[in-house]
Every structure is written in C-alpha cells, then in structure tokens.
Tab-separated table of C-alpha atoms and ligand atoms in Angstrom:
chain	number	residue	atom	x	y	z
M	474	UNK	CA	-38.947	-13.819	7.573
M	475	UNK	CA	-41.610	-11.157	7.644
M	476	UNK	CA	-41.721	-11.242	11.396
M	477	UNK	CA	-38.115	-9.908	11.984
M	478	UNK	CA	-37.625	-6.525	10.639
M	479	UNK	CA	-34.472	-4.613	11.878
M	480	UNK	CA	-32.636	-1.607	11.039
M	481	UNK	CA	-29.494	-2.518	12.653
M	482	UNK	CA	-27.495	-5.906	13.802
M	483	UNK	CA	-24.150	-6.547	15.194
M	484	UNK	CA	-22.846	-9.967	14.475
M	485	UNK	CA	-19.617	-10.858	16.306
M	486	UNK	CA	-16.994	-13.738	15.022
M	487	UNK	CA	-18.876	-12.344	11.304
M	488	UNK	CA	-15.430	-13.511	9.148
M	489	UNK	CA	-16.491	-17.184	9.130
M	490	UNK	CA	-19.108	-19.951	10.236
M	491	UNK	CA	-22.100	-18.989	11.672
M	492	UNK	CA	-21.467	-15.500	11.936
M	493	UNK	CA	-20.787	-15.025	8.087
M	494	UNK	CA	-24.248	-17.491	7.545
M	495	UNK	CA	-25.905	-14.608	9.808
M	496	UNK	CA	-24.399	-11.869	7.284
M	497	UNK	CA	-25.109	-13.724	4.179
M	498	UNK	CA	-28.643	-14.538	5.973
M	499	UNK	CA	-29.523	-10.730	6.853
M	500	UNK	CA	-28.587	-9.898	3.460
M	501	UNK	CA	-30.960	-11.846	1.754
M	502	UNK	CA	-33.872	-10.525	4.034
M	503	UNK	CA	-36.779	-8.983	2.086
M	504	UNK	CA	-36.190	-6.055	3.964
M	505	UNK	CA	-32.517	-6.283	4.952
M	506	UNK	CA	-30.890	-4.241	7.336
M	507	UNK	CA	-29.638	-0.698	6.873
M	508	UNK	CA	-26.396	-1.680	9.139
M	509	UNK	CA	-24.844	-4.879	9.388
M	510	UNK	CA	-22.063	-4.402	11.419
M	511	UNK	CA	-19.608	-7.753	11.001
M	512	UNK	CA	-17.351	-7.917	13.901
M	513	UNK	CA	-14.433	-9.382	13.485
M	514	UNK	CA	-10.888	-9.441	15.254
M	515	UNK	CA	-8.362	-9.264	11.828
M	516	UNK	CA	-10.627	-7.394	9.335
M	517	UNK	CA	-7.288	-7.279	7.171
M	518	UNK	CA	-5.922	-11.435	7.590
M	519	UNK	CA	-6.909	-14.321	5.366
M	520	UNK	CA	-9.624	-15.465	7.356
M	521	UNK	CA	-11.750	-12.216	6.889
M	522	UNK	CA	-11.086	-12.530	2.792
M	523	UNK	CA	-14.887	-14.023	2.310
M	524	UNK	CA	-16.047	-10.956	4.717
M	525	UNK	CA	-13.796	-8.671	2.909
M	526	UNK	CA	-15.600	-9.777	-0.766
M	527	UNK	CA	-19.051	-9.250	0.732
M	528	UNK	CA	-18.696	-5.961	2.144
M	529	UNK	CA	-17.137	-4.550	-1.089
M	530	UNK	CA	-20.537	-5.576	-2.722
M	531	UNK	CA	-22.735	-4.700	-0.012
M	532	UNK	CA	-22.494	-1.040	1.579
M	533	UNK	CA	-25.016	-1.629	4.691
M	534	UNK	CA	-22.243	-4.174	5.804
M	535	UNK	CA	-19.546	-2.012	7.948
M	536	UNK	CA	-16.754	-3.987	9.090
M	537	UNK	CA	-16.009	-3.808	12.895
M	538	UNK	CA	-12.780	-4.386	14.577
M	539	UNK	CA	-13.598	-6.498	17.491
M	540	UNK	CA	-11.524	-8.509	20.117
M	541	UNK	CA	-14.676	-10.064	22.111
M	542	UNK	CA	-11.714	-10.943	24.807
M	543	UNK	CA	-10.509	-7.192	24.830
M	544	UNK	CA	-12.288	-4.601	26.873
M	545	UNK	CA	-10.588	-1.852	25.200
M	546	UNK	CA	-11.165	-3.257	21.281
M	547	UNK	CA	-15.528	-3.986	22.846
M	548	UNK	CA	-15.247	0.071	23.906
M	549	UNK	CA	-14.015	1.129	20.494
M	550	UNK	CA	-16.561	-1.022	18.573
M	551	UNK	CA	-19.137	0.313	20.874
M	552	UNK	CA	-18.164	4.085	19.789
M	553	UNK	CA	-17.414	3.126	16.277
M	554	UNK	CA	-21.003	1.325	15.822
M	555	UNK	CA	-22.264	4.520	17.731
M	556	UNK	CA	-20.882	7.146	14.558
M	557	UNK	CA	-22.364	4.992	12.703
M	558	UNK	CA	-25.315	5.402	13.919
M	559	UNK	CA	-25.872	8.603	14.498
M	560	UNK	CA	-28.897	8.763	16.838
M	561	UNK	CA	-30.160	5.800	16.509
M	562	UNK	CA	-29.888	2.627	18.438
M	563	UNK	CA	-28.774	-0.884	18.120
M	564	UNK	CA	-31.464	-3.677	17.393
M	565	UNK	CA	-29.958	-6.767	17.647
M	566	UNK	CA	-26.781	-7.404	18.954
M	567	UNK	CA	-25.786	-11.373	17.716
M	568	UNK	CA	-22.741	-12.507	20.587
M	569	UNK	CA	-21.783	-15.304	18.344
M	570	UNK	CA	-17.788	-15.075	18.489
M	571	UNK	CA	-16.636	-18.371	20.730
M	572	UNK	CA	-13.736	-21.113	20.922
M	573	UNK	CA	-13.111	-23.770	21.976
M	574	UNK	CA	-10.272	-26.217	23.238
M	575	UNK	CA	-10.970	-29.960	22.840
M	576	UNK	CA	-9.138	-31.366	25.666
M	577	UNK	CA	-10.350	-34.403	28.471
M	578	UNK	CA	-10.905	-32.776	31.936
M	579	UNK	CA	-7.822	-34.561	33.263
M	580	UNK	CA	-5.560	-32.110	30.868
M	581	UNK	CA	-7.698	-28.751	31.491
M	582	UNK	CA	-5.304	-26.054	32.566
M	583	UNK	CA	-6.019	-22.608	34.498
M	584	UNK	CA	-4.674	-20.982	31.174
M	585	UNK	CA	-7.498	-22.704	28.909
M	586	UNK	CA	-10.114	-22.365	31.266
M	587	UNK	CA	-9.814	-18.862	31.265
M	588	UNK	CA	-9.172	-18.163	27.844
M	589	UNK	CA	-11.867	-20.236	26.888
M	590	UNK	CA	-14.305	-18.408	29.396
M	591	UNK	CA	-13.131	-14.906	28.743
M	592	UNK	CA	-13.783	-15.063	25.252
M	593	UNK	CA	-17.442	-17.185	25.428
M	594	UNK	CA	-18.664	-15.752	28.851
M	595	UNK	CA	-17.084	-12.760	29.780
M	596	UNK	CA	-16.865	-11.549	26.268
M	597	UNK	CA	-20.842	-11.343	25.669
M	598	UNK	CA	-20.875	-9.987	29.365
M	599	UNK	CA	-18.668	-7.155	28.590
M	600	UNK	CA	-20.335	-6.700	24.941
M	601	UNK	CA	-23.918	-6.479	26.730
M	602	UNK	CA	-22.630	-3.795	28.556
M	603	UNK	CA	-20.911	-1.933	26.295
M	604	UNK	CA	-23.651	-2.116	23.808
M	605	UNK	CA	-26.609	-1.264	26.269
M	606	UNK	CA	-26.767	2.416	25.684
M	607	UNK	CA	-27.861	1.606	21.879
M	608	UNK	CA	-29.649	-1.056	22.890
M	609	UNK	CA	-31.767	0.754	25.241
M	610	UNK	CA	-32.270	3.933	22.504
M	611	UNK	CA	-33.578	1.084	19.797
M	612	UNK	CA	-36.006	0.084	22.530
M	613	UNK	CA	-37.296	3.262	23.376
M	614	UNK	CA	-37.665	4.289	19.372
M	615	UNK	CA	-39.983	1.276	18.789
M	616	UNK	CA	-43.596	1.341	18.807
M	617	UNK	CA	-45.706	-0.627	20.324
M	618	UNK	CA	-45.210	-2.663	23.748
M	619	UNK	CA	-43.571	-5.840	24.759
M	620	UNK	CA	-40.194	-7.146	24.054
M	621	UNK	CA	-39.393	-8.548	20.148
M	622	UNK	CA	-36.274	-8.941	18.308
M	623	UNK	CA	-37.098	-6.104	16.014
M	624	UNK	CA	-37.215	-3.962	18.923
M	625	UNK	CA	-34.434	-4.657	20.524
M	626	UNK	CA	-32.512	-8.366	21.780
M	627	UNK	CA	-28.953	-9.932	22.670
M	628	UNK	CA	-28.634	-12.902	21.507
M	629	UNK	CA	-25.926	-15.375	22.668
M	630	UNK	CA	-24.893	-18.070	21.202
M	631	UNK	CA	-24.423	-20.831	23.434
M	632	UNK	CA	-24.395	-25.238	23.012
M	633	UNK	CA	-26.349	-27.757	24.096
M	634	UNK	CA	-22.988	-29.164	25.289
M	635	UNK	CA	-23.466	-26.661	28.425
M	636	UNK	CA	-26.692	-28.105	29.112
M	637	UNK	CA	-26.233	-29.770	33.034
M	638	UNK	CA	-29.185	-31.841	32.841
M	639	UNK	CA	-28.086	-33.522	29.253
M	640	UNK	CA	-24.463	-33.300	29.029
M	641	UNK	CA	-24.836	-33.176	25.394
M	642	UNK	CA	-22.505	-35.678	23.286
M	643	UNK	CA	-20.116	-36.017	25.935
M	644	UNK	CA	-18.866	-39.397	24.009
M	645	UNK	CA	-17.923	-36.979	21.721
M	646	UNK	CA	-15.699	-34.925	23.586
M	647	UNK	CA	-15.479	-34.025	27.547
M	648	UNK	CA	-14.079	-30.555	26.227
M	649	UNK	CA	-15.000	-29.333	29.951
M	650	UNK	CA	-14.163	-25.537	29.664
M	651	UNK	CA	-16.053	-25.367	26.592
M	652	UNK	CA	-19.328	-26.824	28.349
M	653	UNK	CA	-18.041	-24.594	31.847
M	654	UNK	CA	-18.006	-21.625	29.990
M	655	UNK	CA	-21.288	-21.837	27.735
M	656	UNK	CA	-23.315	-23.409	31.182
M	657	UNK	CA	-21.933	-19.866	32.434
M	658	UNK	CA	-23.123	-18.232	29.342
M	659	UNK	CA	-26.547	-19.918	29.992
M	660	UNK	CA	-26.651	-18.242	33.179
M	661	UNK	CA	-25.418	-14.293	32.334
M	662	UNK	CA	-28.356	-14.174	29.139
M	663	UNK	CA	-30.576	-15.547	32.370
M	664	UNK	CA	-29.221	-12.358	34.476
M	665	UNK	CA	-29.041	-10.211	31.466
M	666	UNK	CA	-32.826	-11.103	30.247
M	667	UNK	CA	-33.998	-9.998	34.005
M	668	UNK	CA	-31.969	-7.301	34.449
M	669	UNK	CA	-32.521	-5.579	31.184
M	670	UNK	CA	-36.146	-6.373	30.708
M	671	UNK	CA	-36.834	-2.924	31.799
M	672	UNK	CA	-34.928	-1.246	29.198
M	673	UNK	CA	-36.821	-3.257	26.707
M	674	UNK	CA	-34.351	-5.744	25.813
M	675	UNK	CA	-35.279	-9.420	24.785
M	676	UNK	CA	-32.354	-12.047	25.575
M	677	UNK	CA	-32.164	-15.457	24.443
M	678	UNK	CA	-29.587	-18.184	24.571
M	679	UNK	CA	-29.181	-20.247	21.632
M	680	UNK	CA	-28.030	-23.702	20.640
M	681	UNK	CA	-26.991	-23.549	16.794
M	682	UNK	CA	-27.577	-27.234	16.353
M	683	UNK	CA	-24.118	-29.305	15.415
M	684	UNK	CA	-23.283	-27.678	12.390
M	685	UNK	CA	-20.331	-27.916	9.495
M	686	UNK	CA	-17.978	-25.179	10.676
M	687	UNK	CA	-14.265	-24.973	11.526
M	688	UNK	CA	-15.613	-25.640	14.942
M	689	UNK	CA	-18.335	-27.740	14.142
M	690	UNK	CA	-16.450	-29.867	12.045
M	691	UNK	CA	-13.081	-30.796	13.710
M	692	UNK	CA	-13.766	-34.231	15.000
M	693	UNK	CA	-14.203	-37.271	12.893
M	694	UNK	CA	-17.747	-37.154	12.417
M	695	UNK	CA	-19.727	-34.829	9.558
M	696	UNK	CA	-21.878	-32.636	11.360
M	697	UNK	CA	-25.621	-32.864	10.653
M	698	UNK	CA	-26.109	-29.307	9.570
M	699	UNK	CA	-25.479	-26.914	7.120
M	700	UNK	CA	-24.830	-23.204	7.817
M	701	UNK	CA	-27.472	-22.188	6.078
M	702	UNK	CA	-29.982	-24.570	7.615
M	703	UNK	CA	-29.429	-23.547	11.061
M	704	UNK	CA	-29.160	-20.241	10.430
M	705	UNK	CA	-32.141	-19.512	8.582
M	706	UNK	CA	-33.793	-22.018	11.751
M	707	UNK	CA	-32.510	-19.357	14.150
M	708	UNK	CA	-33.654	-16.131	12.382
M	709	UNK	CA	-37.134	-17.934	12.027
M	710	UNK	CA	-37.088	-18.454	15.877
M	711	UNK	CA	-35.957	-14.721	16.054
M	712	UNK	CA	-38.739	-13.667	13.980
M	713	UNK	CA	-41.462	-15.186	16.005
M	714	UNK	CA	-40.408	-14.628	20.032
M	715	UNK	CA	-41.476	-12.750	22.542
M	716	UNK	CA	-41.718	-11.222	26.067
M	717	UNK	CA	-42.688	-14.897	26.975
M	718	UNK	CA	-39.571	-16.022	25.393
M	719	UNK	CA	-36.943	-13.730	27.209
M	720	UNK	CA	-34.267	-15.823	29.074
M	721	UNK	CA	-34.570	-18.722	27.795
M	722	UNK	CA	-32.409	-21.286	26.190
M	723	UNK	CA	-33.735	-22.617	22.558
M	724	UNK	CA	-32.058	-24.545	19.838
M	725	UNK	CA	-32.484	-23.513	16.135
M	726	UNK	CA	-35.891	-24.826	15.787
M	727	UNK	CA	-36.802	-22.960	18.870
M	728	UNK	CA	-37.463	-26.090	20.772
M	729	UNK	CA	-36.619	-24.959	24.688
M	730	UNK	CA	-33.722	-26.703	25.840
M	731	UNK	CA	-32.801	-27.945	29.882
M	732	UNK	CA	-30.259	-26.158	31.579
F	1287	LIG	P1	-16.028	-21.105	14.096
F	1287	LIG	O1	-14.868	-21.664	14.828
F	1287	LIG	O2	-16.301	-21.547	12.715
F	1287	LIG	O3	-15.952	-19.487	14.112
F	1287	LIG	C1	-15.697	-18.829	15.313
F	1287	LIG	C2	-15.759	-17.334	15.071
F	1287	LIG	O4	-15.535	-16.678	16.326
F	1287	LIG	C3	-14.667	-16.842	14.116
F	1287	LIG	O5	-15.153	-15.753	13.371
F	1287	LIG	C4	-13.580	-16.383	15.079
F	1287	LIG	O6	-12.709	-15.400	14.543
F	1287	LIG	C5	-14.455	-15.765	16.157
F	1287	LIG	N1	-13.726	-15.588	17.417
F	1287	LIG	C6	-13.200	-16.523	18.226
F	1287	LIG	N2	-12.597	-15.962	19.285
F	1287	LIG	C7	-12.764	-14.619	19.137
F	1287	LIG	C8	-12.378	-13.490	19.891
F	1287	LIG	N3	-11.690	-13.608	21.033
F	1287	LIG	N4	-12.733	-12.252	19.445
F	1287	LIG	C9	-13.430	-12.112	18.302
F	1287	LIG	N5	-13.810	-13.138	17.526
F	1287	LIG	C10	-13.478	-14.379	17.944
F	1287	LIG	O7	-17.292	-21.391	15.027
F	1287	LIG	P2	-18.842	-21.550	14.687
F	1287	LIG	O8	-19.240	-20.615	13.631
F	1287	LIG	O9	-19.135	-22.986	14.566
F	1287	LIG	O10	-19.463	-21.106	16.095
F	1287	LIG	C11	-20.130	-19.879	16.318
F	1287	LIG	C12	-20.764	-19.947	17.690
F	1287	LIG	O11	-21.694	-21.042	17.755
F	1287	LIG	C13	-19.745	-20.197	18.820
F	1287	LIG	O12	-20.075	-19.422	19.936
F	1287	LIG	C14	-19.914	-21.689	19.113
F	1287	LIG	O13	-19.561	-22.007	20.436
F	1287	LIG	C15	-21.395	-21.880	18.855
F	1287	LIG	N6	-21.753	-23.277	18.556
F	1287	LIG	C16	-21.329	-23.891	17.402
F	1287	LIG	C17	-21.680	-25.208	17.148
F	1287	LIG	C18	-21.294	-25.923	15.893
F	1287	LIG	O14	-21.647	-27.111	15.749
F	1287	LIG	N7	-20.606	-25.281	14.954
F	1287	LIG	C19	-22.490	-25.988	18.110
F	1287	LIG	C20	-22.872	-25.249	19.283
F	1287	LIG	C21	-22.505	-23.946	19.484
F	1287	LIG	P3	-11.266	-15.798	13.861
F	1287	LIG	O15	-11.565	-16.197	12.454
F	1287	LIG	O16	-10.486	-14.539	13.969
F	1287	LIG	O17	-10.696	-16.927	14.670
C-alpha cells in the first residue's frame, strides 16, 4: 500500500462490516494514519463493542459520534474532528454508513424510500459539505499537483445494484429504494467530483463487491467475499488513482463500472 499515505481518515458506519475492515485495514498500513476517526451512531451500544476493543488498543483511532441521517450529529462531528485536528485538514473522508430495506417495489412506502435515501444519499451529501472546509485545508497542505487520495478524496460507497444499465442481481432482490438511493449516490460523487475539483478534492464512487456482512449476508446465499478481501481491493484502488479517475464509479478491483 505504499501508494496511499494519509495523515487523517474518517470512516463512517466504522462499528461493523466494511467500515470496521477499513479501521482494521488503516491500522495495519506501513505507515498508518495519525487519526482514524471511526464514526459511528451508538459509540456506547453492543454493536460498537469490537470498535470499542480496538480503540482502547489503538490511540490514533478517536471515536466519533455520528448520525449520517442527522444534520445536527454531521455538524458536531465536523467540529469535533476539527479539535482534533488542530490546523490541519481532513484527507480522506470514507462515506461508508448505508441501509437498506429488502422489500419488492410493489410494497415500497414513502417512509422507506426516504429513510433509505436520507441516510445513503443525503447523508454523504450533507457529510461532503460539512467536511469540505478540512477537506479543502488537506488539499492545499499537499505538495505537488493533481488530485490523489493522499491529498485529499470522498469516497462513497455505493452498489453495483444502482447501476441503470446492469440492474445488478435483481433476481436477488428488487430492493428498489436501495438501488434509487445508491443510483442517486452515483450521481451526487458525479456533482461532488466536478464541483470540488477545484478545491483539490478527488471523488470516487465505489462498489464493495458482494461481501459477508450483516448487510451483505442476509439473504440465503453466502456472499463471495470476505471483508478483508474487498477491503484491502479498495485501498489498493485508492492507492493508485488519480485526477483521471475523479467521478467515477469502480468496484474493488478498480474495474469502472456502467451507470
Ligand atoms: P452493514 O449493514 O454491515 O453495516 C452498516 C454500517 O452503517 C453500520 O456500522 C451501521 O451502524 C451504519 N449505519 C447505518 N445507518 C446509519 C446512520 N443513519 N448513521 C450512521 N451509521 C449508520 O453494511 P456493510 O458493511 O455491508 O455496508 C457498508 C456500505 O457498503 C454500505 O453503504 C452498503 O450499501 C455498501 N455495500 C455493501 C455491500 C455488501 O455486499 N456488503 C454491497 C454493495 C454495497 P449501526 O451498527 O449503528 O447500525
């Protein structure tokens, strides 16, 4: 992982899955991070216990408070990451936190299309904004020109399953606001990537492969991948993109995916 060298991450949904594989992951870096901040919504409940263990071991991991569907909790993790940093910015920020409801799109309801779209669309909006000021100060600290994830990059984590042209395993599941809210996601890292190329900010969009997670994992069938195998894919992918790279949509091996 020489290629991706950062002083600071944010990882959101960081008390299980992916987001913990991205902790564990960082840790393990040659070079890890001097700040891993590991969002997550109930720092204190049973699900964070695993966090909880790591962070008592590790002292560059500082656990974040974070409701990704909560303006107010994104504005205090914003100042809290801030203190933390003193005056430095914010490398990488990892919008991984998502849901989803696994219903056929005769039973979707307005209530669980917008939950499911605040949290997995309008949470990474809000979180982009919130998090730009440190965003843009990592990007103007680094040397050298042209966008990199060591500089400074959101990256969202999205699904093949909002891919229009594929309509990935739809025999698997129509779970419609799921694939209506990451095709949505798809298209705010799009808006974000030309919007905040300016500042210096890469954005990607990210399909984790189907991996053994709570989420992963809840239908009958075993999920190809572990964890660790698509996260370490991913940071490889993070290591090696570029300017080129910004907006697009890639899957853990950094193949580009249709939209
Ligand atoms: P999990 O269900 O295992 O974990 C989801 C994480 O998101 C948990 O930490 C959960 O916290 C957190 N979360 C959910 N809602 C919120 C919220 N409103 N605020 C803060 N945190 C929240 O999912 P995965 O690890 O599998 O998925 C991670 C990401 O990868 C998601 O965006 C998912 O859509 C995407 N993905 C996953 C695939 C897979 O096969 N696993 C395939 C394609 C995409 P809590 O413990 O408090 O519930």
């Amino acid at each position: 992982m020489a290629g991706l060298c950062v002083r600071s991450v944010l990882v959101t949904g960081a008390n299980r899955g992916l987001g913990l594989g991205f902790v564990q992951h960082f840790l393990k870096m040659p070079n890890p991070p001097q700040w891993i901040f590991a969002g997550c919504r109930d720092p204190k409940g049973q699900r964070a216990q695993e966090l909880q263990n790591l962070a008592s071991k590790h002292p560059n991991i500082i656990i974040i408070p974070l409701e990704v569907a909560n303006p107010t909790s994104i504005k205090a993790a914003a100042a809290k990451v801030g203190e933390h940093l003193g005056g430095s910015g914010l490398n990488l920020l990892i919008n991984n936190a998502g849901m989803a409801k696994p219903k056929m799109l005769d039973d979707e309801t307005l209530e669980d299309m917008t939950e499911v779209y605040t949290t997995n669309t309008i949470g990474p909006l809000l979180m982009g904004q919130a998090f730009l000021p440190l965003l843009k100060k990592a990007a103007q600290g680094s040397p050298g020109s042209g966008l990199s994830c060591s500089k400074a990059a959101i990256v969202n984590m999205s699904s093949y399953a909002g891919s229009i042209e594929d309509v990935y395993v739809w025999e698997f599941g129509q779970v419609v606001s799921y694939r209506c809210s990451k095709a949505a996601l798809n298209m705010l890292t799009k808006c974000q990537s030309l919007a905040y190329k300016e500042h210096g900010i890469l954005c990607v969009t990210f399909h984790p492969g189907w991996v053994q997670t709570d989420m992963g994992g809840g239908g009958s069938f075993k999920p190809p991948l572990t964890v660790d195998d698509s996260v370490q894919g991913m940071l490889k992918v993070l290591s090696s993109i570029s300017e080129k790279d910004t907006g697009t949509f890639l899957d853990w091996e950094g193949k580009i995916l249709p939209w």
